[in-house]
């Protein structure tokens, strides 16, 4: 875990990042040694998780300052990466299509700026969450998701190739996830 002073510094950085515009050329996929951070035991992060969930639920547009703030919160909650990932992906799986771009942009930012444990957690659950989102998306949203997948996640190797391939399959064949009934097939007796 982090010491109280490290948590205080992380909170200050998060608050400062929320006020400052992001730097355009941030290095995608740079873990900055975060893989060594934390122990196997997650300390209680209840308040932080509640605040993160509330901020995710309130994200309605691609506000760079809000995306940066959520990324900073995810960084501060690094020891609770599994819970943070679950909150974010549950929201993606159920959110209105108008909120998908901002939510997927948060995932992209976390993958690029926070790294390792999030990559593992997000890779495990992303295909199911994205499948649910794609099933209710129009062709324009599927096109945008495809660009995010190929021009960011695949290009910078932000997720493992098998996960990227499953995501690609989900985008290419959304009907397989939605499983609409076939008109030529009679209902099973």
Coordinates of C-alpha atoms in Angstrom, one line a residue:
X1 CA 0.0 0.0 0.0
X2 CA 0.9 3.7 0.0
X3 CA 1.9 5.7 3.0
X4 CA -0.3 8.6 4.1
X5 CA 2.1 11.1 2.6
X6 CA 2.1 9.2 -0.8
X7 CA -1.7 9.2 -0.7
X8 CA -1.7 13.0 0.0
X9 CA 0.7 13.7 -2.8
X10 CA -1.4 11.5 -5.2
X11 CA -4.5 13.5 -4.1
X12 CA -2.7 16.8 -4.8
X13 CA -1.5 15.6 -8.2
X14 CA -5.0 14.3 -9.0
X15 CA -6.5 17.7 -8.1
X16 CA -3.9 19.6 -10.1
X17 CA -4.3 17.3 -13.1
X18 CA -8.1 17.9 -13.0
X19 CA -7.4 21.7 -13.3
X20 CA -4.7 21.5 -15.9
X21 CA -5.1 20.6 -19.6
X22 CA -3.4 17.4 -20.6
X23 CA -0.1 17.3 -22.4
X24 CA -0.6 16.2 -26.0
X25 CA 2.3 13.8 -26.5
X26 CA 2.0 11.7 -23.4
X27 CA 3.8 8.4 -23.9
X28 CA 1.2 5.6 -24.5
X29 CA 1.8 2.3 -22.7
X30 CA 4.4 3.7 -20.4
X31 CA 4.0 2.0 -17.0
X32 CA 6.5 4.2 -15.2
X33 CA 7.5 1.3 -13.0
X34 CA 3.9 1.0 -11.5
X35 CA 4.0 -2.8 -11.8
X36 CA 6.1 -2.8 -8.6
X37 CA 3.6 -0.7 -6.7
X38 CA 1.4 -2.1 -4.0
X39 CA 1.1 -5.5 -2.4
X40 CA -1.2 -8.4 -3.1
X41 CA -3.4 -7.1 -0.3
X42 CA -5.8 -4.3 -1.3
X43 CA -6.3 -1.8 1.5
X44 CA -9.8 -0.4 2.1
X45 CA -10.5 2.2 -0.6
X46 CA -14.2 2.5 0.1
X47 CA -14.5 6.3 -0.1
X48 CA -12.3 6.5 -3.2
X49 CA -14.2 3.8 -5.0
X50 CA -17.5 5.6 -4.1
X51 CA -16.2 8.9 -5.5
X52 CA -14.8 7.1 -8.6
X53 CA -18.1 5.4 -9.3
X54 CA -20.0 8.7 -8.8
X55 CA -17.6 10.5 -11.2
X56 CA -18.0 7.7 -13.8
X57 CA -21.8 7.9 -13.6
X58 CA -21.7 11.6 -14.0
X59 CA -19.4 11.5 -17.1
X60 CA -21.7 12.6 -20.0
X61 CA -19.3 14.0 -22.6
X62 CA -15.7 13.8 -23.7
X63 CA -14.5 16.5 -21.3
X64 CA -10.7 16.1 -21.2
X65 CA -10.5 17.5 -17.7
X66 CA -13.0 14.9 -16.4
X67 CA -11.3 12.1 -18.3
X68 CA -8.0 13.2 -16.8
X69 CA -9.5 13.5 -13.3
X70 CA -10.9 9.9 -13.6
X71 CA -7.5 8.7 -14.8
X72 CA -5.8 10.3 -11.8
X73 CA -8.4 8.8 -9.4
X74 CA -7.8 5.4 -11.0
X75 CA -4.0 5.9 -10.5
X76 CA -4.6 6.8 -6.8
X77 CA -6.8 3.7 -6.5
X78 CA -4.2 1.5 -8.1
X79 CA -4.3 -1.2 -5.4
X80 CA -8.0 -1.5 -6.1
X81 CA -7.6 -1.9 -9.9
X82 CA -10.0 -4.8 -10.0
X83 CA -12.8 -2.8 -8.3
X84 CA -12.1 0.3 -10.4
X85 CA -12.1 -1.8 -13.6
X86 CA -15.4 -3.5 -12.6
X87 CA -17.0 -0.1 -12.0
X88 CA -15.9 1.3 -15.3
X89 CA -16.8 -1.8 -17.4
X90 CA -20.2 -2.2 -15.7
X91 CA -21.0 1.4 -16.7
X92 CA -19.8 0.7 -20.3
X93 CA -22.0 -2.4 -20.5
X94 CA -25.1 -0.5 -19.4
X95 CA -24.6 3.1 -20.4
X96 CA -26.6 4.9 -23.1
X97 CA -24.8 5.0 -26.4
X98 CA -24.2 8.7 -26.1
X99 CA -22.0 8.0 -23.1
X100 CA -19.9 5.3 -24.7
X101 CA -17.2 7.5 -26.3
X102 CA -16.4 9.3 -23.0
X103 CA -16.4 6.1 -21.1
X104 CA -14.2 4.3 -23.6
X105 CA -11.9 7.4 -23.6
X106 CA -11.4 6.9 -19.9
X107 CA -10.4 3.3 -20.5
X108 CA -8.0 4.4 -23.2
X109 CA -6.5 7.0 -20.8
X110 CA -6.1 4.6 -18.0
X111 CA -4.5 2.0 -20.3
X112 CA -2.0 4.6 -21.6
X113 CA -1.2 6.5 -18.4
X114 CA -1.6 4.1 -15.5
X115 CA -0.8 0.7 -16.9
X116 CA 0.0 -2.8 -15.7
X117 CA -2.7 -4.0 -13.3
X118 CA -5.4 -2.1 -15.2
X119 CA -4.3 -3.8 -18.4
X120 CA -4.7 -7.2 -16.8
X121 CA -8.1 -6.4 -15.2
X122 CA -9.5 -4.6 -18.2
X123 CA -8.4 -7.3 -20.7
X124 CA -10.2 -9.9 -18.7
X125 CA -13.6 -8.2 -18.8
X126 CA -13.5 -5.8 -21.7
X127 CA -14.8 -8.2 -24.4
X128 CA -18.1 -8.8 -22.5
X129 CA -18.6 -5.1 -21.6
X130 CA -17.9 -4.0 -25.1
X131 CA -20.1 -6.7 -26.6
X132 CA -23.0 -5.4 -24.6
X133 CA -22.2 -1.9 -25.8
X134 CA -21.8 -2.9 -29.4
X135 CA -25.1 -4.7 -29.4
X136 CA -27.0 -1.5 -28.9
X137 CA -24.7 0.8 -31.0
X138 CA -25.2 2.1 -34.5
X139 CA -22.7 1.8 -37.3
X140 CA -21.1 5.2 -36.5
X141 CA -20.4 4.2 -32.9
X142 CA -19.1 0.8 -34.1
X143 CA -16.8 2.6 -36.5
X144 CA -15.5 4.9 -33.7
X145 CA -14.9 1.9 -31.4
X146 CA -13.0 0.1 -34.3
X147 CA -10.8 3.1 -34.6
X148 CA -10.1 3.2 -30.9
X149 CA -9.3 -0.5 -31.0
X150 CA -6.9 -0.4 -33.9
X151 CA -5.4 3.1 -33.8
X152 CA -4.8 3.1 -30.1
X153 CA -5.1 -0.2 -28.3
X154 CA -3.6 -2.4 -31.0
X155 CA -1.1 0.2 -32.3
X156 CA 0.3 0.7 -28.8
X157 CA -0.2 -2.9 -27.6
X158 CA -2.3 -1.7 -24.7
X159 CA -4.1 -5.0 -24.4
X160 CA -2.9 -8.6 -25.1
X161 CA -3.4 -9.7 -28.7
X162 CA -6.0 -12.4 -27.8
X163 CA -8.1 -9.7 -26.1
X164 CA -7.7 -7.4 -29.1
X165 CA -8.7 -10.2 -31.4
X166 CA -11.9 -10.9 -29.4
X167 CA -12.7 -7.2 -29.4
X168 CA -12.2 -7.1 -33.2
X169 CA -14.5 -10.1 -33.5
X170 CA -17.1 -8.4 -31.3
X171 CA -17.1 -5.3 -33.5
X172 CA -17.1 -7.2 -36.8
X173 CA -20.0 -9.5 -35.8
X174 CA -22.2 -7.6 -33.3
X175 CA -25.2 -9.9 -34.1
X176 CA -23.2 -12.8 -32.6
X177 CA -23.4 -11.0 -29.3
X178 CA -27.0 -9.8 -29.6
X179 CA -28.1 -13.2 -31.0
X180 CA -31.3 -12.0 -32.7
X181 CA -33.7 -14.8 -33.6
X182 CA -33.4 -16.0 -37.2
X183 CA -36.6 -15.4 -39.2
X184 CA -36.1 -18.6 -41.2
X185 CA -35.8 -20.8 -38.1
X186 CA -39.0 -21.9 -36.3
X187 CA -38.9 -21.5 -32.5
X188 CA -37.6 -24.5 -30.6
X189 CA -40.3 -26.7 -29.3

